[in-house]
């Protein structure tokens, strides 16, 4: 059986097969898109420094507050789009849809853990400073882990959606449906 990500709809659907190393390819794509997401988040964070500085000087919510909120939403939307694109490319390359979920999970995990660690760098915009007690640290880590799990699930769902869109008309899936219909 051939393994091709580009296909001719006029050919026999039975000649297409997913690659043997689909899981490792999916995880590799997750790492690549995770690193791209980290770079984009760092760029957005440094571009938003003036908004955060002016927001800190204001006593109440003003235009700088809304600009900072908008930049945070922009970073979230970029991460969602990255997961969808990662899933789409993974679906096109490996044909199988299931490993694309793990592409999104790995990408979001890398982005989230990197952004969590970057906040502890002195002088980095939005860093965490001050003395914290052990109870605060343990509670903060628990909350961060819950947010990480939820974020990874959403990243996996959007990546899976991208893979489904990429393989919507692929003969590999049409061949399986035709075989089921013939058996009945």
Coordinates of N, CA, C and O in Angstrom, one line a residue:
X1 N 0.8 -1.2 0.0 CA 0.0 0.0 0.0 C 0.9 1.3 0.0 O 1.9 1.3 0.7
X2 N 0.4 2.2 -0.8 CA 1.2 3.5 -0.8 C 0.8 4.4 0.3 O -0.3 4.4 0.8
X3 N 1.7 5.3 0.7 CA 1.5 6.3 1.6 C 1.7 7.6 1.0 O 2.8 8.0 0.7
X4 N 0.6 8.3 0.7 CA 0.7 9.6 0.0 C -0.2 10.6 0.7 O -1.4 10.3 0.9
X5 N 0.3 11.8 0.9 CA -0.6 12.8 1.5 C -1.4 13.5 0.3 O -2.4 14.0 0.6
X6 N -0.8 13.6 -0.9 CA -1.5 14.1 -2.0 C -2.2 12.9 -2.7 O -1.5 11.9 -2.9
X7 N -3.4 13.1 -3.1 CA -4.1 12.0 -3.7 C -4.9 12.4 -4.9 O -5.3 13.5 -5.0
X8 N -5.2 11.4 -5.7 CA -6.0 11.6 -6.8 C -7.4 11.0 -6.6 O -7.5 9.8 -6.3
X9 N -8.5 11.8 -6.5 CA -9.8 11.2 -6.2 C -10.3 10.1 -7.2 O -11.1 9.4 -6.9
X10 N -9.6 10.1 -8.4 CA -10.1 9.1 -9.3 C -9.4 7.7 -9.2 O -9.8 6.7 -9.8
X11 N -8.4 7.6 -8.3 CA -7.7 6.4 -8.1 C -8.5 5.5 -7.1 O -9.3 6.0 -6.4
X12 N -8.0 4.3 -6.9 CA -8.6 3.3 -6.0 C -8.3 3.7 -4.6 O -7.1 4.0 -4.2
X13 N -9.3 3.7 -3.7 CA -9.1 4.2 -2.3 C -8.3 3.2 -1.5 O -7.8 3.5 -0.5
X14 N -8.3 1.9 -1.9 CA -7.6 0.9 -1.1 C -6.1 1.0 -1.2 O -5.4 0.3 -0.4
X15 N -5.5 1.8 -2.0 CA -4.1 1.9 -2.1 C -3.5 2.9 -1.2 O -2.3 3.1 -1.1
X16 N -4.3 3.6 -0.4 CA -3.8 4.6 0.5 C -3.7 4.0 1.9 O -4.6 3.4 2.4
X17 N -2.6 4.3 2.6 CA -2.5 3.8 4.0 C -1.7 4.8 4.8 O -0.8 5.5 4.3
X18 N -2.0 4.9 6.1 CA -1.3 5.9 6.9 C 0.1 5.4 7.1 O 0.4 4.2 7.0
X19 N 1.1 6.3 7.5 CA 2.4 5.9 7.7 C 2.6 5.1 9.0 O 1.7 5.2 9.9
X20 N 3.6 4.3 9.1 CA 3.8 3.5 10.3 C 4.2 4.3 11.5 O 3.9 4.0 12.6
X21 N 4.8 5.5 11.3 CA 5.3 6.3 12.4 C 4.4 7.5 12.5 O 4.9 8.6 12.7
X22 N 3.1 7.4 12.5 CA 2.1 8.5 12.5 C 2.2 9.2 13.9 O 2.2 10.4 13.9
X23 N 2.4 8.5 14.9 CA 2.4 9.1 16.3 C 3.6 10.0 16.4 O 3.5 11.1 16.9
X24 N 4.8 9.5 16.0 CA 6.0 10.3 16.1 C 5.9 11.5 15.2 O 6.4 12.6 15.6
X25 N 5.4 11.4 14.0 CA 5.2 12.6 13.2 C 4.3 13.6 13.8 O 4.5 14.8 13.7
X26 N 3.2 13.1 14.4 CA 2.2 14.0 15.0 C 2.9 14.8 16.2 O 2.7 16.0 16.4
X27 N 3.7 14.1 17.0 CA 4.3 14.7 18.1 C 5.4 15.7 17.7 O 5.6 16.8 18.3
X28 N 6.1 15.4 16.6 CA 7.1 16.3 16.0 C 6.4 17.6 15.6 O 6.9 18.7 15.8
X29 N 5.2 17.4 14.9 CA 4.5 18.6 14.5 C 4.0 19.4 15.7 O 4.1 20.7 15.7
X30 N 3.7 18.8 16.8 CA 3.3 19.5 18.0 C 4.4 20.3 18.6 O 4.2 21.4 19.0
X31 N 5.6 19.7 18.6 CA 6.8 20.4 19.1 C 7.1 21.6 18.2 O 7.4 22.7 18.7
X32 N 7.0 21.4 16.9 CA 7.4 22.5 16.0 C 6.4 23.7 16.2 O 6.8 24.8 16.4
X33 N 5.1 23.4 16.2 CA 4.1 24.4 16.4 C 4.1 25.0 17.8 O 3.7 26.1 18.0
X34 N 4.5 24.2 18.8 CA 4.6 24.7 20.1 C 5.7 25.7 20.2 O 5.5 26.8 20.8
X35 N 6.8 25.5 19.6 CA 7.9 26.4 19.6 C 7.6 27.7 18.8 O 7.9 28.8 19.2
X36 N 6.8 27.5 17.7 CA 6.4 28.7 17.0 C 5.4 29.6 17.8 O 5.5 30.8 17.9
X37 N 4.6 28.9 18.6 CA 3.6 29.6 19.5 C 4.4 30.3 20.6 O 4.0 31.4 21.0
X38 N 5.4 29.7 21.1 CA 6.2 30.4 22.2 C 6.9 31.7 21.6 O 6.8 32.7 22.2
X39 N 7.4 31.6 20.4 CA 8.1 32.7 19.8 C 7.0 33.9 19.6 O 7.3 35.0 19.9
X40 N 5.9 33.5 19.1 CA 4.8 34.5 18.8 C 4.3 35.1 20.1 O 4.1 36.3 20.2
X41 N 4.2 34.3 21.2 CA 3.8 34.9 22.5 C 4.8 35.8 23.1 O 4.4 36.8 23.7
X42 N 6.1 35.5 22.9 CA 7.1 36.4 23.4 C 7.1 37.7 22.6 O 7.2 38.8 23.2
X43 N 6.9 37.6 21.3 CA 6.8 38.9 20.5 C 5.6 39.7 21.0 O 5.7 40.9 21.2
X44 N 4.5 39.1 21.1 CA 3.3 39.8 21.5 C 3.5 40.4 22.9 O 3.1 41.5 23.2
X45 N 4.1 39.7 23.8 CA 4.4 40.2 25.2 C 5.3 41.4 25.2 O 5.0 42.4 25.9
X46 N 6.3 41.4 24.3 CA 7.2 42.5 24.3 C 6.5 43.7 23.6 O 6.8 44.9 23.9
X47 N 5.7 43.5 22.6 CA 4.9 44.6 22.0 C 3.9 45.2 22.9 O 3.5 46.3 22.7
X48 N 3.4 44.5 23.9 CA 2.4 45.0 24.8 C 3.0 45.7 26.0 O 2.2 46.1 26.9
X49 N 4.3 45.8 26.1 CA 4.9 46.5 27.3 C 4.3 47.9 27.5 O 4.0 48.2 28.7
X50 N 4.2 48.7 26.5 CA 3.7 50.1 26.7 C 2.3 50.0 27.3 O 1.9 50.9 28.1
X51 N 1.5 49.1 26.8 CA 0.1 49.1 27.2 C 0.0 48.7 28.7 O -0.8 49.2 29.5
X52 N 0.9 47.7 29.1 CA 0.9 47.3 30.5 C 1.4 48.4 31.4 O 0.9 48.6 32.5
X53 N 2.4 49.1 31.0 CA 3.0 50.2 31.8 C 2.0 51.3 32.0 O 1.8 51.8 33.1
X54 N 1.3 51.7 30.9 CA 0.3 52.8 31.1 C -0.9 52.3 31.8 O -1.6 53.1 32.5
X55 N -1.3 51.0 31.7 CA -2.4 50.5 32.5 C -2.1 50.5 34.0 O -3.0 50.8 34.8
X56 N -0.8 50.2 34.4 CA -0.5 50.2 35.8 C -0.5 51.6 36.4 O -0.8 51.8 37.6
X57 N -0.4 52.7 35.6 CA -0.4 54.0 36.1 C -1.8 54.6 36.3 O -2.0 55.5 37.0
X58 N -2.8 54.0 35.6 CA -4.2 54.4 35.7 C -4.8 53.9 37.0 O -4.6 52.7 37.3
X59 N -5.7 54.7 37.6 CA -6.4 54.2 38.8 C -7.6 53.3 38.4 O -8.0 52.5 39.2
X60 N -8.2 53.6 37.3 CA -9.4 52.8 36.9 C -9.2 52.3 35.5 O -8.2 52.6 34.8
X61 N -10.2 51.5 35.1 CA -10.1 50.9 33.7 C -10.2 52.0 32.7 O -11.1 52.8 32.7
X62 N -9.3 52.0 31.8 CA -9.3 53.0 30.7 C -8.9 52.3 29.4 O -9.0 51.1 29.3
X63 N -8.6 53.1 28.4 CA -8.2 52.5 27.1 C -7.0 51.6 27.1 O -7.0 50.6 26.4
X64 N -6.1 51.9 28.0 CA -4.9 51.0 28.1 C -5.3 49.6 28.6 O -4.7 48.6 28.3
X65 N -6.2 49.6 29.5 CA -6.7 48.3 30.1 C -7.3 47.5 29.0 O -7.0 46.3 28.9
X66 N -8.1 48.1 28.2 CA -8.8 47.4 27.1 C -7.8 46.9 26.0 O -7.9 45.9 25.4
X67 N -6.8 47.7 25.8 CA -5.7 47.4 24.8 C -4.9 46.1 25.3 O -4.7 45.2 24.6
X68 N -4.6 46.1 26.6 CA -3.9 45.0 27.2 C -4.8 43.7 27.2 O -4.3 42.6 26.9
X69 N -6.1 43.9 27.4 CA -7.0 42.8 27.3 C -7.1 42.3 25.9 O -7.1 41.1 25.6
X70 N -7.1 43.2 24.9 CA -7.2 42.8 23.5 C -5.9 42.1 23.1 O -6.0 41.1 22.3
X71 N -4.8 42.5 23.6 CA -3.5 41.8 23.2 C -3.5 40.4 23.8 O -3.0 39.5 23.2
X72 N -4.0 40.2 25.0 CA -4.1 38.9 25.6 C -5.0 38.0 24.8 O -4.7 36.8 24.6
X73 N -6.2 38.6 24.4 CA -7.1 37.8 23.5 C -6.5 37.4 22.2 O -6.7 36.4 21.6
X74 N -5.7 38.4 21.6 CA -5.0 38.1 20.4 C -4.0 36.9 20.5 O -4.0 36.1 19.7
X75 N -3.3 36.9 21.6 CA -2.4 35.8 21.9 C -3.2 34.4 22.0 O -2.7 33.4 21.4
X76 N -4.3 34.5 22.6 CA -5.1 33.3 22.7 C -5.6 32.8 21.4 O -5.6 31.6 21.0
X77 N -6.1 33.7 20.6 CA -6.6 33.4 19.2 C -5.5 32.9 18.3 O -5.7 31.9 17.6
X78 N -4.3 33.5 18.4 CA -3.2 33.0 17.7 C -2.9 31.5 18.0 O -2.6 30.7 17.2
X79 N -2.9 31.2 19.3 CA -2.6 29.8 19.8 C -3.7 28.9 19.3 O -3.4 27.7 18.9
X80 N -4.9 29.3 19.2 CA -6.0 28.4 18.7 C -5.8 28.2 17.2 O -5.9 27.0 16.8
X81 N -5.5 29.2 16.5 CA -5.3 29.1 15.1 C -4.1 28.2 14.8 O -4.1 27.4 13.9
X82 N -3.0 28.4 15.6 CA -1.8 27.5 15.5 C -2.2 26.0 15.7 O -1.7 25.2 14.9
X83 N -3.0 25.7 16.6 CA -3.4 24.3 16.9 C -4.2 23.8 15.7 O -4.0 22.7 15.3
X84 N -5.1 24.6 15.2 CA -5.9 24.2 14.0 C -5.0 23.9 12.8 O -5.1 22.9 12.1
X85 N -4.1 24.9 12.5 CA -3.1 24.7 11.4 C -2.2 23.5 11.6 O -2.0 22.7 10.7
X86 N -1.8 23.3 12.9 CA -1.0 22.1 13.1 C -1.8 20.8 12.9 O -1.2 19.8 12.3
X87 N -3.0 20.8 13.3 CA -3.8 19.6 13.0 C -4.1 19.4 11.5 O -4.1 18.3 11.0
X88 N -4.3 20.5 10.8 CA -4.6 20.4 9.4 C -3.4 19.9 8.7 O -3.5 18.9 7.9
X89 N -2.2 20.4 9.0 CA -1.0 19.9 8.3 C -0.7 18.4 8.8 O -0.3 17.6 7.9
X90 N -0.9 18.1 10.0 CA -0.7 16.7 10.5 C -1.7 15.8 9.7 O -1.3 14.7 9.3
X91 N -2.9 16.2 9.6 CA -3.9 15.4 8.9 C -3.5 15.2 7.4 O -3.7 14.1 6.9
X92 N -3.0 16.2 6.8 CA -2.6 16.1 5.4 C -1.4 15.2 5.2 O -1.3 14.5 4.3
X93 N -0.5 15.2 6.2 CA 0.8 14.5 6.1 C 0.6 13.0 6.5 O 1.2 12.2 5.9
X94 N -0.2 12.7 7.5 CA -0.2 11.4 8.0 C -1.6 10.7 7.8 O -1.7 9.5 8.2
X95 N -2.5 11.4 7.2 CA -3.8 10.8 6.8 C -4.7 10.5 8.0 O -5.9 10.8 8.1
X96 N -4.2 9.9 9.0 CA -4.9 9.4 10.2 C -5.3 10.6 11.1 O -4.5 11.5 11.3
X97 N -6.5 10.7 11.6 CA -7.0 11.8 12.3 C -6.6 11.8 13.8 O -6.4 12.8 14.4
X98 N -6.6 10.6 14.4 CA -6.4 10.5 15.8 C -5.1 11.1 16.4 O -5.2 11.8 17.4
X99 N -4.0 10.8 15.7 CA -2.8 11.4 16.3 C -2.7 13.0 16.3 O -2.0 13.6 17.0
X100 N -3.6 13.6 15.5 CA -3.6 15.0 15.4 C -4.1 15.6 16.7 O -3.7 16.8 17.1
X101 N -4.9 14.9 17.5 CA -5.2 15.4 18.8 C -4.0 15.6 19.7 O -3.9 16.6 20.4
X102 N -3.1 14.7 19.6 CA -1.8 14.8 20.4 C -0.9 15.9 19.9 O -0.1 16.5 20.7
X103 N -1.0 16.2 18.6 CA -0.3 17.4 18.1 C -0.7 18.7 18.8 O 0.1 19.4 19.3
X104 N -2.0 18.9 19.0 CA -2.5 20.0 19.7 C -2.2 20.0 21.2 O -1.8 21.1 21.7
X105 N -2.2 18.9 21.8 CA -1.9 18.7 23.2 C -0.5 19.1 23.5 O -0.2 19.9 24.4
X106 N 0.4 18.6 22.6 CA 1.9 18.9 22.8 C 2.2 20.3 22.5 O 2.9 21.0 23.3
X107 N 1.5 20.9 21.5 CA 1.8 22.3 21.2 C 1.3 23.2 22.3 O 2.1 24.1 22.7
X108 N 0.1 23.0 22.8 CA -0.4 23.8 23.9 C 0.5 23.6 25.2 O 0.8 24.6 25.9
X109 N 0.9 22.4 25.5 CA 1.7 22.2 26.7 C 3.0 22.9 26.6 O 3.4 23.5 27.6
X110 N 3.6 22.9 25.4 CA 4.9 23.6 25.3 C 4.7 25.1 25.4 O 5.4 25.8 26.1
X111 N 3.6 25.6 24.8 CA 3.4 27.1 24.9 C 3.1 27.5 26.3 O 3.6 28.5 26.8
X112 N 2.3 26.7 27.0 CA 1.8 27.1 28.3 C 3.0 27.0 29.3 O 3.2 27.9 30.2
X113 N 3.7 25.9 29.3 CA 4.8 25.7 30.2 C 5.9 26.8 30.0 O 6.5 27.3 30.9
X114 N 6.2 27.1 28.7 CA 7.2 28.1 28.4 C 6.7 29.5 28.9 O 7.5 30.2 29.5
X115 N 5.5 29.8 28.7 CA 5.0 31.1 29.2 C 5.0 31.1 30.7 O 5.2 32.2 31.3
X116 N 4.7 30.0 31.4 CA 4.8 29.9 32.8 C 6.2 30.2 33.3 O 6.4 30.9 34.3
X117 N 7.2 29.6 32.7 CA 8.5 29.7 33.1 C 9.1 31.1 32.8 O 9.9 31.6 33.5
X118 N 8.7 31.7 31.7 CA 9.1 33.0 31.3 C 8.7 34.1 32.3 O 9.4 35.1 32.5
X119 N 7.6 33.9 33.0 CA 7.2 34.8 34.0 C 8.1 34.9 35.2 O 8.0 35.9 36.0
X120 N 9.0 34.0 35.4 CA 9.9 34.0 36.5 C 11.3 34.6 36.1 O 12.2 34.7 36.9
X121 N 11.4 35.1 34.9 CA 12.7 35.8 34.5 C 12.6 37.2 34.9 O 11.6 37.9 34.6
X122 N 13.6 37.7 35.7 CA 13.6 39.1 36.1 C 13.6 40.0 34.9 O 14.4 39.9 34.0
X123 N 12.8 41.1 34.9 CA 12.8 42.1 33.9 C 11.9 41.7 32.7 O 11.7 42.5 31.8
X124 N 11.4 40.5 32.7 CA 10.5 40.1 31.6 C 9.1 40.7 31.8 O 8.6 40.7 32.9
X125 N 8.5 41.2 30.8 CA 7.1 41.8 31.0 C 6.1 40.9 31.6 O 5.9 39.8 31.1
X126 N 5.5 41.3 32.7 CA 4.5 40.5 33.3 C 5.1 39.5 34.3 O 4.4 38.5 34.6
X127 N 6.3 39.7 34.7 CA 6.9 38.6 35.5 C 6.4 38.7 37.0 O 5.8 39.7 37.4
X128 N 6.6 37.6 37.7 CA 6.1 37.5 39.0 C 7.2 37.9 40.0 O 8.3 37.4 39.9
X129 N 6.9 38.8 40.9 CA 7.9 39.3 41.8 C 7.3 39.3 43.2 O 6.1 39.3 43.4
X130 N 8.1 39.4 44.2 CA 7.6 39.5 45.5 C 7.8 38.2 46.3 O 8.1 37.1 45.7
X131 N 7.6 38.2 47.6 CA 7.7 37.1 48.4 C 6.4 36.3 48.4 O 5.3 36.9 48.6
X132 N 6.5 35.0 48.3 CA 5.3 34.2 48.3 C 5.5 33.1 49.4 O 6.6 32.6 49.6
X133 N 4.4 32.7 50.0 CA 4.4 31.7 51.0 C 4.2 30.4 50.4 O 3.7 30.2 49.3
X134 N 4.6 29.3 51.1 CA 4.5 28.0 50.6 C 3.1 27.6 50.2 O 2.9 26.8 49.3
X135 N 2.1 28.0 51.0 CA 0.7 27.7 50.7 C 0.3 28.3 49.4 O -0.5 27.7 48.7
X136 N 0.7 29.5 49.2 CA 0.4 30.2 47.9 C 1.0 29.5 46.7 O 0.4 29.4 45.7
X137 N 2.2 29.1 46.9 CA 2.9 28.4 45.8 C 2.2 27.1 45.5 O 2.0 26.8 44.3
X138 N 1.9 26.3 46.5 CA 1.2 25.0 46.2 C -0.1 25.2 45.6 O -0.5 24.5 44.7
X139 N -0.9 26.2 46.1 CA -2.2 26.5 45.5 C -2.1 27.0 44.1 O -2.9 26.6 43.2
X140 N -1.1 27.8 43.9 CA -0.8 28.4 42.5 C -0.5 27.3 41.5 O -0.9 27.3 40.4
X141 N 0.4 26.3 42.0 CA 0.8 25.2 41.1 C -0.4 24.4 40.8 O -0.6 23.9 39.6
X142 N -1.3 24.1 41.7 CA -2.5 23.3 41.5 C -3.4 24.0 40.5 O -3.9 23.3 39.5
X143 N -3.6 25.3 40.6 CA -4.4 26.0 39.7 C -3.8 26.0 38.3 O -4.5 25.8 37.3
X144 N -2.5 26.2 38.2 CA -1.8 26.2 36.9 C -1.9 24.8 36.2 O -2.1 24.7 35.0
X145 N -1.8 23.7 37.0 CA -2.0 22.4 36.4 C -3.4 22.2 35.9 O -3.5 21.6 34.8
X146 N -4.4 22.6 36.6 CA -5.8 22.5 36.1 C -5.9 23.3 34.8 O -6.5 22.8 33.8
X147 N -5.4 24.5 34.8 CA -5.5 25.3 33.5 C -4.7 24.7 32.4 O -5.1 24.7 31.2
X148 N -3.6 24.1 32.7 CA -2.8 23.4 31.7 C -3.5 22.3 31.1 O -3.6 22.1 29.8
X149 N -4.2 21.4 31.9 CA -5.0 20.3 31.4 C -6.1 20.8 30.5 O -6.4 20.2 29.4
X150 N -6.8 21.8 31.0 CA -8.0 22.3 30.2 C -7.5 22.9 28.9 O -8.1 22.7 27.8
X151 N -6.4 23.7 28.9 CA -5.8 24.2 27.7 C -5.3 23.2 26.7 O -5.5 23.3 25.5
X152 N -4.7 22.1 27.2 CA -4.3 21.0 26.4 C -5.5 20.3 25.7 O -5.4 19.9 24.5
X153 N -6.6 20.1 26.4 CA -7.8 19.5 25.9 C -8.3 20.4 24.7 O -8.7 19.9 23.7
X154 N -8.4 21.7 25.0 CA -8.9 22.6 23.9 C -7.9 22.6 22.7 O -8.4 22.6 21.6
X155 N -6.6 22.6 23.0 CA -5.7 22.5 21.9 C -5.8 21.3 21.1 O -5.8 21.3 19.8
X156 N -6.0 20.1 21.8 CA -6.2 18.9 21.1 C -7.5 18.9 20.2 O -7.5 18.3 19.1
X157 N -8.6 19.5 20.8 CA -9.8 19.5 20.0 C -9.7 20.3 18.8 O -10.1 19.9 17.7
X158 N -9.1 21.5 18.9 CA -8.9 22.3 17.7 C -8.0 21.7 16.7 O -8.1 21.8 15.5
X159 N -6.9 21.0 17.1 CA -6.0 20.3 16.2 C -6.8 19.1 15.6 O -6.6 18.9 14.4
X160 N -7.6 18.4 16.3 CA -8.4 17.3 15.8 C -9.3 17.9 14.7 O -9.5 17.2 13.6
X161 N -9.9 19.0 14.9 CA -10.8 19.6 14.0 C -10.1 20.0 12.7 O -10.6 19.7 11.6
X162 N -8.8 20.4 12.8 CA -8.0 20.7 11.6 C -7.7 19.5 10.8 O -7.8 19.5 9.6
X163 N -7.5 18.4 11.5 CA -7.2 17.1 10.8 C -8.4 16.6 10.1 O -8.4 16.0 9.0
X164 N -9.6 16.8 10.8 CA -10.8 16.3 10.1 C -11.1 17.1 8.9 O -11.5 16.6 7.8
X165 N -10.9 18.4 8.9 CA -11.0 19.3 7.8 C -10.0 18.9 6.7 O -10.4 19.0 5.5
X166 N -8.8 18.5 7.0 CA -7.8 18.2 6.0 C -8.1 16.9 5.3 O -7.8 16.7 4.2
X167 N -8.7 15.9 6.0 CA -9.0 14.6 5.5 C -10.4 14.4 5.1 O -10.9 13.2 5.0
X168 N -11.2 15.4 5.0 CA -12.6 15.3 4.8 C -13.0 14.5 3.5 O -13.8 13.6 3.6
X169 N -12.3 14.7 2.4 CA -12.5 14.0 1.2 C -11.5 13.0 0.8 O -11.3 12.7 -0.3
X170 N -10.7 12.5 1.8 CA -9.6 11.6 1.5 C -10.2 10.2 1.2 O -11.1 9.7 1.9
X171 N -9.7 9.6 0.2 CA -10.2 8.2 -0.2 C -9.9 7.2 0.9 O -10.6 6.2 0.9
X172 N -9.0 7.4 1.8 CA -8.8 6.4 2.9 C -10.0 6.2 3.7 O -10.4 5.1 4.1
X173 N -10.7 7.3 4.0 CA -12.0 7.3 4.7 C -13.2 6.9 3.9 O -14.1 6.2 4.4
X174 N -13.2 7.3 2.6 CA -14.3 6.8 1.8 C -14.2 5.3 1.5 O -15.2 4.6 1.4
X175 N -13.0 4.8 1.4 CA -12.8 3.4 1.2 C -13.3 2.6 2.4 O -14.0 1.5 2.2
X176 N -13.1 3.0 3.6 CA -13.6 2.3 4.8 C -15.2 2.4 4.8 O -15.8 1.4 5.2
X177 N -15.8 3.5 4.4 CA -17.2 3.6 4.4 C -17.8 2.7 3.3 O -18.9 2.1 3.6
X178 N -17.2 2.6 2.2 CA -17.7 1.8 1.1 C -17.6 0.3 1.5 O -18.5 -0.5 1.2
X179 N -16.6 -0.1 2.2 CA -16.4 -1.5 2.6 C -17.5 -1.9 3.6 O -18.0 -3.0 3.6
X180 N -17.8 -0.9 4.5 CA -18.9 -1.2 5.5 C -20.2 -1.4 4.8 O -21.0 -2.2 5.2
X181 N -20.5 -0.6 3.8 CA -21.8 -0.6 3.1 C -21.9 -1.9 2.3 O -22.9 -2.5 2.2
X182 N -20.8 -2.4 1.7 CA -20.8 -3.7 1.0 C -21.0 -4.9 1.9 O -21.6 -5.8 1.5
X183 N -20.5 -4.8 3.1 CA -20.7 -5.9 4.1 C -22.2 -6.1 4.5 O -22.6 -7.2 4.8
X184 N -22.9 -5.0 4.5 CA -24.3 -5.0 5.0 C -25.2 -5.6 4.0 O -25.3 -6.1 3.1

